[in-house]
Amino acid sequence: MVFITGFRGTGKTTLLLQKLQEYDLSKVLYITADSVDVASKGIFEIALEFEKYGGKHLVIDEVQKYPNWI
């Protein structure tokens, strides 16, 4: 698990998206936790389904906006 912290607008998401280009993108799922779709399905359910289909790297942006993420 890797956490990137910092002030708003400092390039955390940009850095993350650039770094993901180094991976096999067929094994990567990028989600943003402030999405209505993520809130309705739930991070845990998304992760389980992603793993079931061979996913290896789940990247969650804006996780602090997801209730009870800790």
One Martini backbone bead per residue (centre of mass of N, CA, C, O) as a GRO file, in nm:
protein
   70
    1MET     BB    1   0.097   0.036   0.022
    2VAL     BB    2   0.025   0.370  -0.102
    3PHE     BB    3   0.075   0.709   0.000
    4ILE     BB    4  -0.043   1.031  -0.110
    5THR     BB    5   0.043   1.346   0.011
    6GLY     BB    6  -0.123   1.673   0.018
    7PHE     BB    7  -0.204   1.941  -0.124
    8ARG     BB    8  -0.402   2.100  -0.312
    9GLY     BB    9  -0.277   2.119  -0.642
   10THR     BB   10   0.025   1.952  -0.646
   11GLY     BB   11   0.005   1.662  -0.833
   12LYS     BB   12  -0.086   1.375  -0.739
   13THR     BB   13  -0.259   1.267  -0.974
   14THR     BB   14  -0.057   1.312  -1.198
   15LEU     BB   15   0.161   1.130  -1.086
   16LEU     BB   16  -0.005   0.874  -1.078
   17LEU     BB   17  -0.078   0.858  -1.384
   18GLN     BB   18   0.214   0.848  -1.481
   19LYS     BB   19   0.302   0.590  -1.325
   20LEU     BB   20   0.092   0.389  -1.457
   21GLN     BB   21   0.237   0.373  -1.742
   22GLU     BB   22   0.445   0.139  -1.628
   23TYR     BB   23   0.206  -0.049  -1.652
   24ASP     BB   24  -0.018  -0.296  -1.698
   25LEU     BB   25  -0.328  -0.177  -1.783
   26SER     BB   26  -0.487  -0.458  -1.763
   27LYS     BB   27  -0.406  -0.454  -1.425
   28VAL     BB   28  -0.553  -0.169  -1.393
   29LEU     BB   29  -0.738   0.030  -1.143
   30TYR     BB   30  -0.899   0.344  -1.160
   31ILE     BB   31  -1.030   0.528  -0.884
   32THR     BB   32  -1.276   0.752  -0.746
   33ALA     BB   33  -1.419   0.801  -0.429
   34ASP     BB   34  -1.612   1.056  -0.533
   35SER     BB   35  -1.789   0.864  -0.677
   36VAL     BB   36  -2.104   0.748  -0.717
   37ASP     BB   37  -2.037   0.459  -0.811
   38VAL     BB   38  -1.853   0.387  -0.573
   39ALA     BB   39  -2.057   0.443  -0.345
   40SER     BB   40  -2.275   0.230  -0.442
   41LYS     BB   41  -2.080  -0.029  -0.448
   42GLY     BB   42  -1.794  -0.024  -0.337
   43ILE     BB   43  -1.469  -0.092  -0.282
   44PHE     BB   44  -1.474  -0.391  -0.209
   45GLU     BB   45  -1.641  -0.492  -0.452
   46ILE     BB   46  -1.452  -0.387  -0.667
   47ALA     BB   47  -1.201  -0.546  -0.578
   48LEU     BB   48  -1.316  -0.832  -0.609
   49GLU     BB   49  -1.386  -0.815  -0.911
   50PHE     BB   50  -1.107  -0.737  -1.015
   51GLU     BB   51  -0.961  -0.993  -0.913
   52LYS     BB   52  -1.137  -1.202  -1.064
   53TYR     BB   53  -1.017  -1.062  -1.351
   54GLY     BB   54  -0.687  -1.015  -1.281
   55GLY     BB   55  -0.623  -0.796  -1.100
   56LYS     BB   56  -0.344  -0.599  -0.938
   57HIS     BB   57  -0.405  -0.270  -0.951
   58LEU     BB   58  -0.540  -0.059  -0.708
   59VAL     BB   59  -0.655   0.278  -0.758
   60ILE     BB   60  -0.720   0.535  -0.508
   61ASP     BB   61  -0.880   0.828  -0.529
   62GLU     BB   62  -1.002   1.022  -0.282
   63VAL     BB   63  -1.036   0.844  -0.009
   64GLN     BB   64  -1.120   1.066   0.206
   65LYS     BB   65  -1.430   1.071   0.079
   66TYR     BB   66  -1.466   0.794   0.204
   67PRO     BB   67  -1.645   0.631   0.414
   68ASN     BB   68  -1.466   0.445   0.627
   69TRP     BB   69  -1.165   0.374   0.500
   70ILE     BB   70  -1.004   0.279   0.769
   0.00000   0.00000   0.00000
